[in-house]
Short mmCIF file of C-alpha atoms in Angstrom, two decimals:
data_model
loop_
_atom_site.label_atom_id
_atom_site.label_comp_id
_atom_site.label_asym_id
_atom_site.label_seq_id
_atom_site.Cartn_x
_atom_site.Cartn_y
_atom_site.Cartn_z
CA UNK A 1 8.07 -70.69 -34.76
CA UNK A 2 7.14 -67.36 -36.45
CA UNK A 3 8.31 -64.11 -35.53
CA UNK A 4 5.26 -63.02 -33.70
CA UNK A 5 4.92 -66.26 -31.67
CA UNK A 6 8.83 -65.66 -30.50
CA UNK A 7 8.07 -62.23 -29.54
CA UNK A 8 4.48 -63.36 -28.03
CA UNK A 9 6.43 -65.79 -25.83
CA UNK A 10 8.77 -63.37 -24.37
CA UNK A 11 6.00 -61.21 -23.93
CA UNK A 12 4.33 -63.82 -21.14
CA UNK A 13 7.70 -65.73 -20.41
CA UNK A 14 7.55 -68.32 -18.32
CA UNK A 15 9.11 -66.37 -15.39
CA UNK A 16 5.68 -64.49 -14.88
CA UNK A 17 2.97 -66.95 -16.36
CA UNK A 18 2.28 -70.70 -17.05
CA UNK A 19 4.82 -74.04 -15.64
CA UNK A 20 7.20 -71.08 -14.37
CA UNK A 21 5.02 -69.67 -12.19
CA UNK A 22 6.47 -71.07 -9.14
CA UNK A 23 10.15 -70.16 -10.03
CA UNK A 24 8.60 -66.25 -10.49
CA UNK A 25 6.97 -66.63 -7.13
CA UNK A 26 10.91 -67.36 -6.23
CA UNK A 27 12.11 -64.75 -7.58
CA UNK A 28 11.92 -62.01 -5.33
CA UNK A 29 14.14 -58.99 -4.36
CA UNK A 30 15.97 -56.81 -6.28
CA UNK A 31 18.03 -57.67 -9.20
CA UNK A 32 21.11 -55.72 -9.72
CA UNK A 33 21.94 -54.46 -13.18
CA UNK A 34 25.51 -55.57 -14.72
CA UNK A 35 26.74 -52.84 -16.86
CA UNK A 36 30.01 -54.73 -18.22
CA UNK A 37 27.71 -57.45 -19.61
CA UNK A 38 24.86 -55.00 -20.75
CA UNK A 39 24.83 -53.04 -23.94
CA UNK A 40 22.77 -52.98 -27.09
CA UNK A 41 24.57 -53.25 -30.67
CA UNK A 42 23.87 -53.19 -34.26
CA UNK A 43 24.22 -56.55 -35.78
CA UNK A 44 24.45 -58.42 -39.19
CA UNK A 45 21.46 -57.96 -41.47
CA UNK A 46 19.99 -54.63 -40.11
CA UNK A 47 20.19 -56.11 -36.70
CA UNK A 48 19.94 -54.98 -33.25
CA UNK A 49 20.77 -56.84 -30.21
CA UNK A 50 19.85 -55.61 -26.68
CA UNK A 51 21.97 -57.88 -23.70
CA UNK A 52 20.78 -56.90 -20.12
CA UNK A 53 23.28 -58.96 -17.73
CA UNK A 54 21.50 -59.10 -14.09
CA UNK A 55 22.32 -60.72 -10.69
CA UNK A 56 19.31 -62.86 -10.80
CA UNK A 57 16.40 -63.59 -12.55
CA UNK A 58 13.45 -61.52 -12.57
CA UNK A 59 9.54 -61.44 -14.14
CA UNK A 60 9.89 -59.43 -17.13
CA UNK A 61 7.88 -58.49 -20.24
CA UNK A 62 8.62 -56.54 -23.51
CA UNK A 63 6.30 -54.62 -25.89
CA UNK A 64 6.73 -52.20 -28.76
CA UNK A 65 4.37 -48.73 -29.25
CA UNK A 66 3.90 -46.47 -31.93
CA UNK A 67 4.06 -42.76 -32.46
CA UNK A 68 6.80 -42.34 -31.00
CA UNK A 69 8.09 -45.99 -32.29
CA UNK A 70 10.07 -47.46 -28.92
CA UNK A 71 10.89 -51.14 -27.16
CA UNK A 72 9.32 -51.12 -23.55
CA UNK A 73 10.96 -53.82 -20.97
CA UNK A 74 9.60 -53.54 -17.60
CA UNK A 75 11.12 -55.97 -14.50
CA UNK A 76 10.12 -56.85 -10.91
CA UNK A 77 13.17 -55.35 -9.98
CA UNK A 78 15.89 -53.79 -11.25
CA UNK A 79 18.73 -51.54 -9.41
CA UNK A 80 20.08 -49.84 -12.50
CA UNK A 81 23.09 -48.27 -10.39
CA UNK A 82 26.43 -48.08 -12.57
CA UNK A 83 24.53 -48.30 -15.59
CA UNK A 84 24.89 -45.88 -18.18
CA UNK A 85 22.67 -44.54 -21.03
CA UNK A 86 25.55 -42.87 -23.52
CA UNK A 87 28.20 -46.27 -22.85
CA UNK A 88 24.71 -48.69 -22.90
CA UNK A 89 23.73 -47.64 -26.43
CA UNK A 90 26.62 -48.21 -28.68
CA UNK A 91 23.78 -49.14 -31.66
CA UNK A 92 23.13 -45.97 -34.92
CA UNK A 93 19.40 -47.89 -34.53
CA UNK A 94 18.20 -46.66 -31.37
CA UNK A 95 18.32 -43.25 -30.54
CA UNK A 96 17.55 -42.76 -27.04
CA UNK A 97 17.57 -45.02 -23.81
CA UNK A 98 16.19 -44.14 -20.30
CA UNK A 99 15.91 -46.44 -17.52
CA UNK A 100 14.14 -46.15 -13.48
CA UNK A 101 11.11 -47.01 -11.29
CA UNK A 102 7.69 -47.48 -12.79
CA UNK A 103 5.64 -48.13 -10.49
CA UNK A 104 6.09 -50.40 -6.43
CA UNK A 105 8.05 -52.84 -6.93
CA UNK A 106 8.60 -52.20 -10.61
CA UNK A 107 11.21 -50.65 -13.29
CA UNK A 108 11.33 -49.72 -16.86
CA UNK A 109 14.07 -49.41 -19.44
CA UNK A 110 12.75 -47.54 -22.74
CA UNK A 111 14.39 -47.83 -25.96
CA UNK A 112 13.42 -44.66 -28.45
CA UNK A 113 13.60 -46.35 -32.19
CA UNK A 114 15.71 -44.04 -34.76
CA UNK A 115 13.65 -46.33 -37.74
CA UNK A 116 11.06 -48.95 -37.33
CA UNK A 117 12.78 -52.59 -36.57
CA UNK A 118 10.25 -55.34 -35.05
CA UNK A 119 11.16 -58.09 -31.95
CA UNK A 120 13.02 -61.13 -33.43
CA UNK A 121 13.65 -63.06 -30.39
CA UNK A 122 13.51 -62.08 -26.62
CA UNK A 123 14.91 -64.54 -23.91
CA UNK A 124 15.94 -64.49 -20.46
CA UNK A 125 18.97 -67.22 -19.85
CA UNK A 126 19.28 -67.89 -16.33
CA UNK A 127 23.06 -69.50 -15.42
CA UNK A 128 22.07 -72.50 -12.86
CA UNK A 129 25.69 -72.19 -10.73
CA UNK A 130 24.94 -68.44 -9.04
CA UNK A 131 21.10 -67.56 -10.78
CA UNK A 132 22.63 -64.49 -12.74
CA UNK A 133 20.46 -63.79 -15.96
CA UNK A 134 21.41 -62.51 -19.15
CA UNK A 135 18.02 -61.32 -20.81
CA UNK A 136 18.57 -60.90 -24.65
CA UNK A 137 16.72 -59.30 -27.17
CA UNK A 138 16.64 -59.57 -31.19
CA UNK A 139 15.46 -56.66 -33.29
CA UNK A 140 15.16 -56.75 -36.84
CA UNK A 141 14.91 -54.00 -39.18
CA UNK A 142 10.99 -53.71 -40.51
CA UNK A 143 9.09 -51.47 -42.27
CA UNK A 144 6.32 -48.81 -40.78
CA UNK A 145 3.31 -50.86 -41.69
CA UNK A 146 4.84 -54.18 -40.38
CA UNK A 147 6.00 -51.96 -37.11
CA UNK A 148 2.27 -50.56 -36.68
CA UNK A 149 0.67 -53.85 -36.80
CA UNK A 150 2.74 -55.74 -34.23
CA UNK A 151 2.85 -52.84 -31.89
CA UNK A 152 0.61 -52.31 -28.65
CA UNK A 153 0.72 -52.69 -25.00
CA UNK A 154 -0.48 -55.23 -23.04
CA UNK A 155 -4.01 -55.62 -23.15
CA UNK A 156 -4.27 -54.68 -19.41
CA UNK A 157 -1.59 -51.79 -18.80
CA UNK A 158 -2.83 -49.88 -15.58
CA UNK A 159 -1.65 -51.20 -13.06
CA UNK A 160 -1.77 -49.01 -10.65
CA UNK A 161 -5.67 -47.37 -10.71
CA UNK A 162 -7.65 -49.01 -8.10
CA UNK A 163 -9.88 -51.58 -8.31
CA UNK A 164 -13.48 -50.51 -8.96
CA UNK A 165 -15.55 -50.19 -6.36
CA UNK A 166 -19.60 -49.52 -5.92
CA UNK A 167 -20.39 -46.36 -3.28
CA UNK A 168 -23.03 -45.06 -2.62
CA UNK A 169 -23.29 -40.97 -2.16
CA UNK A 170 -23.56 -39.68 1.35
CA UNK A 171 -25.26 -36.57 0.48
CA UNK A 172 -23.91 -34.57 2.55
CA UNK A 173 -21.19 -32.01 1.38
CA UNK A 174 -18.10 -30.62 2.94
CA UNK A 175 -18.67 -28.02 6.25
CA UNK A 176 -17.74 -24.74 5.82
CA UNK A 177 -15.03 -24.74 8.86
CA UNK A 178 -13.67 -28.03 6.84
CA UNK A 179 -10.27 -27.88 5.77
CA UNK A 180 -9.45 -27.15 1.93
CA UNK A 181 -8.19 -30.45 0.33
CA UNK A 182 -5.13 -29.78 -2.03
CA UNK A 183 -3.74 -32.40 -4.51
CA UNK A 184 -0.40 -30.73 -5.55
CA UNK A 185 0.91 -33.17 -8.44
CA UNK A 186 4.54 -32.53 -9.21
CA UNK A 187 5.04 -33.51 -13.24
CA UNK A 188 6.86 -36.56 -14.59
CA UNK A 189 8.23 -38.74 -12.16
CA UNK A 190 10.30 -42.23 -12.46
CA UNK A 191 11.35 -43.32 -15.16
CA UNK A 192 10.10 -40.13 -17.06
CA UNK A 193 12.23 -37.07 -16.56
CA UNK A 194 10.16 -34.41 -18.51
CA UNK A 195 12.25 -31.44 -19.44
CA UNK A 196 16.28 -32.32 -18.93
CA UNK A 197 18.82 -29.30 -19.48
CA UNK A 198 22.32 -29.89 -18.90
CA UNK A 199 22.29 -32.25 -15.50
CA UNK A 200 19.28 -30.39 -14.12
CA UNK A 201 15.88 -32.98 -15.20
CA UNK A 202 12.46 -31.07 -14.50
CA UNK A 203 10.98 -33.79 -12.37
CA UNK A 204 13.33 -33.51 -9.62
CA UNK A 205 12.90 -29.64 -9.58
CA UNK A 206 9.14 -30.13 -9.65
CA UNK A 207 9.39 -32.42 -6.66
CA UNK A 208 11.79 -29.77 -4.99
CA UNK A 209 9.17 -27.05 -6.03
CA UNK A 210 5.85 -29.37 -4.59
CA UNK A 211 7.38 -30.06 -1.53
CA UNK A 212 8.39 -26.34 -0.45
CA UNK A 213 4.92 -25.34 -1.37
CA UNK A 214 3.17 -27.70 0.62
CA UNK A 215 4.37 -26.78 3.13
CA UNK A 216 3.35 -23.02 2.53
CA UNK A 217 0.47 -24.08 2.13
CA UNK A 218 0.00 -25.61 5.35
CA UNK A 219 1.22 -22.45 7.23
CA UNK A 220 -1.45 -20.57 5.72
CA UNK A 221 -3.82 -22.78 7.92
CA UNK A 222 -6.86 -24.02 7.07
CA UNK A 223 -5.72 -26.42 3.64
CA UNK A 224 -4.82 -29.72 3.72
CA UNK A 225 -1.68 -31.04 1.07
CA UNK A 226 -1.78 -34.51 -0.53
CA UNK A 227 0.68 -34.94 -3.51
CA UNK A 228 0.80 -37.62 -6.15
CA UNK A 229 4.06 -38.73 -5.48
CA UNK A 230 6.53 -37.42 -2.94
CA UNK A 231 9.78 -39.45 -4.66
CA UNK A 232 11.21 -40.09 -7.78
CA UNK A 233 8.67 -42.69 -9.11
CA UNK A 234 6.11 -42.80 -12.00
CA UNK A 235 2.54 -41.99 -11.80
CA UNK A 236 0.50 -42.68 -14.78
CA UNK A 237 -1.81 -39.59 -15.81
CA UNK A 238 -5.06 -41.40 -14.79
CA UNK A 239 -3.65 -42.41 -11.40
CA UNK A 240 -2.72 -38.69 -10.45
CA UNK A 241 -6.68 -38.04 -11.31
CA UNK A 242 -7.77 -40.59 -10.14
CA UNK A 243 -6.18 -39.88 -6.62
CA UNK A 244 -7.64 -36.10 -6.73
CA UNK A 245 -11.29 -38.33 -6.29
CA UNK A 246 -10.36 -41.22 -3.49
CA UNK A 247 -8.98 -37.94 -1.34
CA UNK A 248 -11.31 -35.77 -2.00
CA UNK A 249 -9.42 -32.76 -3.47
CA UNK A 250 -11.27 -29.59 -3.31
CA UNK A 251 -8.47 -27.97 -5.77
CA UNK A 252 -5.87 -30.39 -8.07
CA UNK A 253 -2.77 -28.24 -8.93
CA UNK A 254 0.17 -29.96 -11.52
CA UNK A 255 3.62 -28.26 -11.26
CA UNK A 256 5.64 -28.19 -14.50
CA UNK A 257 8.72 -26.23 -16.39
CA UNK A 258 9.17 -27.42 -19.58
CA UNK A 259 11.89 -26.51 -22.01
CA UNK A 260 11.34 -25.79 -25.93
CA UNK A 261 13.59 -26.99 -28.48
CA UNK A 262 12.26 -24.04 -30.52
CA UNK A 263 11.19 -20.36 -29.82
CA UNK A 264 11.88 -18.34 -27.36
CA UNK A 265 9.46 -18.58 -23.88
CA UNK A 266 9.61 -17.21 -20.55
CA UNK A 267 7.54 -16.97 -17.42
CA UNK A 268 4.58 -18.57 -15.41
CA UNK A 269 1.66 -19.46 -17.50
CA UNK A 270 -1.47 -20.97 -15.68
CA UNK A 271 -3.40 -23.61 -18.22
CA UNK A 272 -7.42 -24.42 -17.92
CA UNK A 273 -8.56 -27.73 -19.39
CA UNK A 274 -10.14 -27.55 -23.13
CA UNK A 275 -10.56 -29.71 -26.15
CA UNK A 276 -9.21 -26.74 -28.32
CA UNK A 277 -5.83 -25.57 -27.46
CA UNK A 278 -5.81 -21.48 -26.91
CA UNK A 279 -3.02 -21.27 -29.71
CA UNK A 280 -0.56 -23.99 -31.35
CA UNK A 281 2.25 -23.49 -28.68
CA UNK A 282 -0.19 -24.90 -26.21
CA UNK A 283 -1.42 -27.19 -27.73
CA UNK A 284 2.39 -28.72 -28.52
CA UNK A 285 2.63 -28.39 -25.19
CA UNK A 286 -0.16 -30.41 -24.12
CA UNK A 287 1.21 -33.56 -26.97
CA UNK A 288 4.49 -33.45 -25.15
CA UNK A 289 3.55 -33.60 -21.69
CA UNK A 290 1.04 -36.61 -22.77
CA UNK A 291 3.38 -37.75 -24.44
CA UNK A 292 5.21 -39.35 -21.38
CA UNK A 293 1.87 -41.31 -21.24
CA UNK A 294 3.05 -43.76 -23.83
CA UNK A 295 5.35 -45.46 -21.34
CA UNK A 296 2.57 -46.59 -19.37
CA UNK A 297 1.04 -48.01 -22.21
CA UNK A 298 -2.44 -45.71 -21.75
CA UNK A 299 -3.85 -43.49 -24.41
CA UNK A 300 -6.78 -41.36 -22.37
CA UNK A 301 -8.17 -39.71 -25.06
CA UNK A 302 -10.99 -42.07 -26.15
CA UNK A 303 -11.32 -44.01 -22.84
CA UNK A 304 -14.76 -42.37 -22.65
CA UNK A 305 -17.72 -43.49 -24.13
CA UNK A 306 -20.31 -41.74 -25.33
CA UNK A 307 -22.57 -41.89 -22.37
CA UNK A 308 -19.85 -40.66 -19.61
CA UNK A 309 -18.49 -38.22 -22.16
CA UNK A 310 -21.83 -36.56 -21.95
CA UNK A 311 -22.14 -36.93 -18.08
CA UNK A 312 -18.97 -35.37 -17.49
CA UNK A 313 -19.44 -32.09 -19.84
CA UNK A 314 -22.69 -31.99 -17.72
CA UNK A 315 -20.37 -32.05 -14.51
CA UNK A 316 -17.57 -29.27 -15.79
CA UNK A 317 -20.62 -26.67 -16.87
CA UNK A 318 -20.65 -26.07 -12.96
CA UNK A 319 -16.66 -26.77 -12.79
CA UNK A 320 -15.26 -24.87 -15.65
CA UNK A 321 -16.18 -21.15 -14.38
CA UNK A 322 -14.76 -22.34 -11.02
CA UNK A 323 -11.55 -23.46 -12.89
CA UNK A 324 -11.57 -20.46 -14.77
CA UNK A 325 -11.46 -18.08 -11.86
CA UNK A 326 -9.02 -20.24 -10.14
CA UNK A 327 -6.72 -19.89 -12.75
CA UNK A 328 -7.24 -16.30 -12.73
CA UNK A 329 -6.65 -15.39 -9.55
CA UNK A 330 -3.43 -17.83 -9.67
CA UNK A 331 -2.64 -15.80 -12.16
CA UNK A 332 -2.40 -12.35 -10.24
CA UNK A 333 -1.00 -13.99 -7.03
CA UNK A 334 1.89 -14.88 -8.85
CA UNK A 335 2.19 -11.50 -10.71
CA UNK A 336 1.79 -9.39 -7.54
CA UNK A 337 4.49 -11.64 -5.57
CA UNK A 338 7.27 -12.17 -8.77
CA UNK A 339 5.78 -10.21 -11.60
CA UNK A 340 7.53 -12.59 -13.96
CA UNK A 341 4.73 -14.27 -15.74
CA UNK A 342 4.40 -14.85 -19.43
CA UNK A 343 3.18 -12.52 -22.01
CA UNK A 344 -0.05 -14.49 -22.81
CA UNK A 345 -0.14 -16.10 -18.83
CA UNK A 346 -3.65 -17.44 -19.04
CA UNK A 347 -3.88 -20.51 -21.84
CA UNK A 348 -6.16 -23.47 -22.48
CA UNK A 349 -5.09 -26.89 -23.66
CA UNK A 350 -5.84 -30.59 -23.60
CA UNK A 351 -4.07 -31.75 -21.11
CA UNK A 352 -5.35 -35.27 -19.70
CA UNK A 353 -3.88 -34.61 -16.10
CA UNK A 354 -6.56 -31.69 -16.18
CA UNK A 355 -10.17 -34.15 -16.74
CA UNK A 356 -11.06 -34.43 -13.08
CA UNK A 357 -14.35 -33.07 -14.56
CA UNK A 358 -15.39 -32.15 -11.07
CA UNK A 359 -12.69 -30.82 -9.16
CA UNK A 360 -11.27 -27.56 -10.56
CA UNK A 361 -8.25 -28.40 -11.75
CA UNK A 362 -5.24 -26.25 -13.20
CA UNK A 363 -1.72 -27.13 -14.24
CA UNK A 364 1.08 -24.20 -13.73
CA UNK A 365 4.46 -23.44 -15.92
CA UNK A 366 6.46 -22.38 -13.40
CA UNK A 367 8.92 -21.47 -15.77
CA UNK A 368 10.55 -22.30 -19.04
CA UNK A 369 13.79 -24.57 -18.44
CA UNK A 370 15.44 -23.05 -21.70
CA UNK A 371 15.08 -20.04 -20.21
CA UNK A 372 18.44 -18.60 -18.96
CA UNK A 373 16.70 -16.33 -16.79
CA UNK A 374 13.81 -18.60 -15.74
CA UNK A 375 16.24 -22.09 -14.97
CA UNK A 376 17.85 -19.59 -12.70
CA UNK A 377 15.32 -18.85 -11.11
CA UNK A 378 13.54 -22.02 -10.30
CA UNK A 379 17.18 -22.98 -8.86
CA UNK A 380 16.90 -20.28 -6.54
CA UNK A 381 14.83 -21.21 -3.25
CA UNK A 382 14.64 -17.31 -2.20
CA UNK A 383 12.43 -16.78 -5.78
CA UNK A 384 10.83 -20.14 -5.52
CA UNK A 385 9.83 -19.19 -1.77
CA UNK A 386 8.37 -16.27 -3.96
CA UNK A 387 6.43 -18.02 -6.47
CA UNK A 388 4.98 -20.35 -3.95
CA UNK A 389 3.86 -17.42 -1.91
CA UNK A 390 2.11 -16.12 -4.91
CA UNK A 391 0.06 -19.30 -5.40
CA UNK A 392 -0.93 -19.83 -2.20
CA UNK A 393 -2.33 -16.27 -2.37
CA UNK A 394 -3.85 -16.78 -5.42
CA UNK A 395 -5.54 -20.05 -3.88
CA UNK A 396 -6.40 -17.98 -0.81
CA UNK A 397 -7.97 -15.28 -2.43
CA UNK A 398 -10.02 -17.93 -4.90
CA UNK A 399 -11.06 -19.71 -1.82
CA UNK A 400 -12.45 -16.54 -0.24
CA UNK A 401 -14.57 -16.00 -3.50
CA UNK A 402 -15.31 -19.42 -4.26
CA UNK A 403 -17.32 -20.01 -0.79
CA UNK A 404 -18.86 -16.32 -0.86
CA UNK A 405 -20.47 -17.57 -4.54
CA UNK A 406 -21.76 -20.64 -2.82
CA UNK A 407 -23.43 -18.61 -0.23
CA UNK A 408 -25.46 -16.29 -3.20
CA UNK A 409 -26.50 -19.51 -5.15
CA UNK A 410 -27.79 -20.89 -1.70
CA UNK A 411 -29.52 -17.70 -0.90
#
């Protein structure tokens, strides 16, 4: 059996497709994760050999991507408690491993690739006494071309967008009196942390930061808060946009603080969709939050054809001046109520979270995370209470404008 057709076989084992359907159907609950008998190693040969001991078990698949090279494995389910990235990885061929939820019912282990080395052989041995597992997998050292070729998700990778579904429009638009939807969509999530800094990882701040501004916003009255996710989980790009239209959002609003490896940045910076980044820094920006894309397997950035890519510029010439102002006046709630914002605080880039081409849409740095004096503030809940109170006057005040506009172009 060739090396593709090994790899291909793990890829639809028989735990999730063909005669073992019925044992995956069996296989339910959650597996627990076995750190004595898990590690991955550098072998003879170039070698690399991943071992994954597990309580039972489980559906599984494994895939390679490019650009950043790394191994995917994703379970139905995994309780990765006791396990430990630095004592996991004990191989000079992998460079980085990260493991959590995916998505319900689902968890991911990703396996950054320090050069390219292709699947050899990928198994799952279930012991028949007590139905522990021992899933195995065989890397061998490759080349870049060979890597390229063989890599790619699965055909089908979002799993969690909705099923399509034919509507027909009401024509009738929101009432005036009508509460203001807001889709508040703390970054990263699961098994992507975004930004980490000593022990601190931004997507648990971004949740902490979400949740106390909902519920500012809902003491202001009159605005109604839906967020992507309100726990640690993953939520693919597309799904967080894709939510903004089955709710209805009047406003979408991503919450991030990254950290740079280089330069020196510092305070709140409010970013407006566009094709062309506003300068270089954003648009680095932009690669490395869609970067975290690649562990869902989606690429968004030619998902359009030519047809819909034409329908929705016709759809953001009335949404982009309504982003634009939103941003703006974002940007002077937050200056009036912290007066920490960054030097350049209004910025354009491509980021995909931001193509709702309909629903003005803006994504916030609430801060840099390398940032001595920024990380201490977005630990503190008195300037975060601060921050928040800036944005929701910002939205306020955009609101305010927004329907008076609506009134003139009616008149």
């Amino acid at each position: 059996m060739s090396r593709i057709l090994k790899w291909a076989g793990a890829l639809l084992c028989a735990l999730m497709l063909g005669p073992g359907t019925a044992i995956a159907q069996d296989l339910g609950g959650l597996a627990r994760v076995s750190p004595q008998e898990s590690h991955v190693k550098d072998g003879w040969g170039g070698t690399v050999t991943l071992s994954l001991g597990l309580s039972q078990g489980v559906p599984w698949r494994v895939f390679q991507v490019d650009e950043p090279r790394r191994l995917v494995l994703d379970f139905r389910e995994v309780d990765w408690s006791g396990l430990q990235a630095e004592v996991f990885d004990q191989s000079e061929g992998i460079s980085a491993v990260r493991f959590g939820s995916f998505r319900d019912g689902w968890s991911r282990m990703v396996i950054d690739l320090a050069s390219p080395s292709v699947i050899d052989t990928a198994e799952l041995r279930v012991e028949p006494t007590d139905g522990s597992a021992i899933l195995q997998v065989t890397l061998q050292a490759s080349n870049a071309e060979e890597y390229a070729a063989q890599a790619g998700a699965p055909e089908d990778p979002r799993w969690d967008l909705p099923k399509p579904a034919v509507t027909q429009p009401t024509g009738q638009s929101k009432s005036e009196w009508a509460p203001m939807v807001v889709l508040l969509d703390p970054g990263h999530g699961g098994i992507d942390p975004g930004a980490e800094v000593d022990d601190l990882q931004e997507k648990d701040l971004m949740l902490t930061i979400a949740r106390e501004l909902r519920d500012t916003l809902r003491r202001a009255g009159g605005i109604d808060v839906v967020m992507t996710r309100d726990e640690d989980r993953f939520v693919s790009l597309e799904e967080r946009v894709a939510l903004a239209h089955r709710v209805q959002a009047d406003v979408f609003i991503s919450l991030h603080a990254d950290a740079l490896q280089s330069g020196h940045a510092t305070g709140a910076t409010v970013y407006t969709l566009s094709e062309e980044a506003s300068d270089k820094a954003s648009r680095l920006l932009a690669e490395r939050h869609d970067r975290g894309e690649i562990l869902a397997g989606l690429d968004l950035s030619d998902t359009d054809d030519v047809v819909a890519n034409v329908l929705l510029d016709l759809a953001r010439l009335e949404t982009r001046p309504r982003t634009q102002k939103l941003a703006r006046a974002m940007v002077l709630g937050m200056q009036q109520s912290t007066g920490l914002l960054n030097k350049k605080p209004l910025r354009e880039a491509g980021f995909s979270v931001l193509k709702a081409a309909d629903i003005p849409s803006i994504l916030i740095e609430v801060g840099f995370m390398s940032s001595d004096r920024d990380l201490s503030n977005l630990k503190d809940p008195n300037w975060r209470a601060t921050v928040n109170a800036g944005i929701r006057d910002g939205l306020l005040a955009w609101r305010q404008a927004d329907q008076a506009a609506k009134g003139l172009v009616r008149q």
